[in-house]
Coordinates of C-alpha atoms in Angstrom, one line a residue:
M1 CA 119.8 60.6 99.2
G2 CA 120.4 57.8 101.6
N3 CA 121.7 59.9 104.4
S4 CA 118.9 61.7 106.3
Q5 CA 121.2 64.6 107.0
N6 CA 121.1 65.4 103.3
K7 CA 117.3 65.4 103.0
R8 CA 117.1 69.1 102.7
L9 CA 114.7 71.1 100.5
I10 CA 115.1 74.8 99.6
V11 CA 111.9 76.8 99.6
G12 CA 112.0 80.1 97.8
I13 CA 109.2 82.6 98.1
S14 CA 109.3 85.5 95.7
G15 CA 107.1 88.6 95.4
A16 CA 104.5 87.3 93.0
S17 CA 100.9 87.2 94.1
G18 CA 99.9 83.9 95.6
I19 CA 102.1 83.9 98.6
V20 CA 99.7 81.4 100.2
Y21 CA 101.5 78.8 98.1
G22 CA 104.8 79.3 99.8
V23 CA 103.3 79.6 103.3
R24 CA 101.2 76.5 102.9
L25 CA 104.1 74.6 101.3
L26 CA 106.1 75.1 104.5
E27 CA 103.2 74.0 106.6
L28 CA 102.8 70.8 104.5
L29 CA 106.5 70.0 104.7
K30 CA 106.5 70.5 108.5
G31 CA 103.6 68.1 108.7
L32 CA 105.2 65.2 106.8
P33 CA 105.6 61.9 108.6
D34 CA 108.9 61.4 110.3
E35 CA 110.1 59.0 107.7
E36 CA 109.6 61.5 104.9
R37 CA 110.6 64.6 106.9
V38 CA 113.0 67.0 105.2
E39 CA 115.0 69.9 106.6
T40 CA 113.6 73.1 105.0
H41 CA 115.7 76.1 104.0
L42 CA 113.7 79.2 103.5
I43 CA 114.6 82.2 101.3
M44 CA 112.1 85.1 101.1
S45 CA 112.7 88.1 98.8
R46 CA 112.0 91.6 100.0
A47 CA 109.1 91.7 97.5
A48 CA 107.7 88.6 99.1
E49 CA 107.6 90.3 102.5
V50 CA 105.6 93.1 100.9
T51 CA 103.2 90.7 99.3
L52 CA 102.8 88.8 102.6
A53 CA 101.5 92.0 104.2
H54 CA 99.1 92.7 101.3
E55 CA 97.7 89.2 101.0
T56 CA 97.7 87.8 104.6
D57 CA 97.6 88.9 108.2
L58 CA 100.8 87.0 108.8
K59 CA 104.1 88.6 109.8
V60 CA 107.5 87.6 108.2
R61 CA 108.4 86.0 111.6
D62 CA 105.3 83.8 111.4
V63 CA 106.5 82.4 108.1
E64 CA 110.1 82.0 109.2
K65 CA 109.0 79.9 112.2
L66 CA 107.6 77.3 109.7
A67 CA 111.1 76.6 108.3
D68 CA 114.0 74.8 109.9
V69 CA 116.6 77.2 108.6
V70 CA 116.1 80.8 107.3
H71 CA 118.5 82.5 105.0
A72 CA 118.6 86.3 104.2
N73 CA 118.1 86.9 100.5
K74 CA 121.1 89.2 100.5
D75 CA 123.4 86.5 102.0
I76 CA 124.9 85.1 98.9
G77 CA 127.6 83.4 101.1
A78 CA 124.9 81.1 102.7
S79 CA 125.2 77.3 102.6
V80 CA 122.6 77.0 99.9
A81 CA 124.7 79.1 97.5
S82 CA 127.2 76.3 97.1
G83 CA 126.8 73.0 95.2
S84 CA 128.7 71.2 97.9
F85 CA 125.8 71.7 100.2
R86 CA 123.6 68.8 99.3
T87 CA 119.9 69.2 98.9
L88 CA 117.0 67.4 97.2
G89 CA 116.4 70.6 95.2
M90 CA 114.3 73.7 95.4
I91 CA 110.7 74.9 95.0
I92 CA 110.0 78.5 94.3
A93 CA 106.4 79.2 95.3
P94 CA 105.2 81.5 94.0
C95 CA 107.8 82.3 91.3
S96 CA 107.7 85.9 90.0
M97 CA 108.6 86.7 86.4
K98 CA 111.5 88.7 87.8
S99 CA 113.0 85.7 89.6
L100 CA 112.3 83.5 86.6
A101 CA 114.1 85.9 84.3
G102 CA 117.1 86.2 86.6
I103 CA 117.5 82.4 86.8
A104 CA 116.9 81.9 83.1
T105 CA 119.6 84.4 82.1
G106 CA 122.1 83.6 84.9
V107 CA 121.8 87.0 86.5
T108 CA 121.7 85.6 90.0
D109 CA 122.2 88.7 92.2
T110 CA 120.2 87.4 95.2
L111 CA 120.4 84.3 97.3
L112 CA 117.1 83.1 95.9
T113 CA 118.2 83.2 92.3
R114 CA 121.7 82.0 93.2
A115 CA 120.4 79.0 95.0
A116 CA 118.2 78.1 92.1
D117 CA 121.1 78.4 89.7
V118 CA 123.1 76.1 91.9
V119 CA 120.3 73.5 91.9
L120 CA 120.3 73.6 88.1
K121 CA 124.1 73.3 87.7
E122 CA 124.1 70.4 90.2
R123 CA 121.4 68.7 88.1
R124 CA 119.0 68.7 91.1
R125 CA 115.3 69.4 90.8
L126 CA 114.1 73.0 90.5
V127 CA 110.4 73.6 90.5
C128 CA 109.0 77.1 89.6
M129 CA 105.4 77.7 90.5
V130 CA 105.1 80.7 88.1
R131 CA 102.3 83.2 88.8
E132 CA 101.4 85.5 86.0
T133 CA 98.7 85.9 83.3
P134 CA 98.5 86.6 80.5
L135 CA 102.0 85.7 79.4
H136 CA 103.9 87.6 76.8
S137 CA 106.6 86.0 74.6
G138 CA 109.4 87.1 76.9
H139 CA 107.8 85.2 79.8
L140 CA 107.4 82.2 77.6
R141 CA 111.0 82.3 76.3
N142 CA 112.3 82.4 79.9
M143 CA 110.1 79.5 80.9
L144 CA 111.4 77.5 77.9
A145 CA 115.0 78.4 78.7
L146 CA 114.6 77.1 82.2
S147 CA 112.8 74.0 81.0
D148 CA 115.6 73.3 78.6
M149 CA 118.0 73.6 81.6
G150 CA 116.1 71.0 83.5
A151 CA 113.7 73.0 85.6
V152 CA 110.1 72.0 86.0
I153 CA 107.6 74.8 85.3
A154 CA 104.6 74.2 87.4
P155 CA 102.0 76.9 87.4
P156 CA 99.4 76.3 90.2
V157 CA 96.5 75.3 87.9
P158 CA 93.5 74.0 89.8
A159 CA 92.5 70.3 89.2
F160 CA 88.8 70.6 88.9
Y161 CA 88.3 66.9 88.6
A162 CA 89.2 66.8 92.3
K163 CA 86.0 68.9 93.0
P164 CA 87.7 71.2 95.4
R165 CA 85.3 72.7 98.0
N166 CA 87.3 75.9 98.5
I167 CA 90.6 77.7 97.7
D168 CA 92.4 75.8 100.4
G169 CA 91.6 72.6 98.6
M170 CA 92.9 73.9 95.3
V171 CA 96.1 75.2 96.9
D172 CA 96.7 71.9 98.7
H173 CA 96.2 69.9 95.6
S174 CA 98.6 72.0 93.6
L175 CA 101.3 71.8 96.3
G176 CA 100.7 68.1 96.7
R177 CA 101.5 67.6 93.0
V178 CA 104.6 69.6 93.3
L179 CA 105.8 67.6 96.3
D180 CA 105.1 64.4 94.3
L181 CA 108.0 65.6 92.1
F182 CA 110.3 65.0 95.1
D183 CA 108.6 61.7 96.0
L184 CA 107.1 63.4 99.1
D185 CA 103.4 62.5 99.8
S186 CA 101.6 65.3 101.5
G187 CA 98.3 63.4 101.6
T188 CA 96.6 66.3 99.8
V189 CA 96.3 65.0 96.3
H190 CA 93.1 63.6 94.9
R191 CA 94.6 61.0 92.5
W192 CA 92.7 60.3 89.3
R193 CA 90.9 57.0 89.5
E194 CA 92.4 56.1 92.8
R195 CA 90.3 55.4 95.8
G196 CA 91.0 57.2 99.1
G197 CA 92.4 60.4 97.5
T198 CA 91.6 63.5 99.6

């Protein structure tokens, strides 16, 4: 995307446990150097708002302030619901099994799932940071279906070779690897056999 006005990235936050991934993703995107800066479009599900209250001391407004544009999940007439609205793609962090199933089956009755469906149909990059374990065959079938459609299934699996000192380090590394998929360098990835990785 040569035109900077089209450097937009959709961030979906669903109700799965691990809401720290979505919040920290927005922080990392906000902190990118000017030459890599992207306009962030946030969609939070109602379940994500509930999870936020359970897992953090943050308010929904605190998370919304981290994004450039906020869309209500029920607003399926929003800009990101149309393929003519150009974006780099979408990251769903975390991605619940409900959201995953909706996208995989084309049952896109919320803006979060509709935006993901649009990203797929326009052949843009969709990254789903799925959060569930153990997985039954229905979960796995939905993941395979999405992978076959072109999505990237990226569970936030810790990279222990990076010798993370704490949970923050594990979160940052996982998110850095996801941002790598969009050629965005967050500076949080300890790169195997490279010097200077953080």
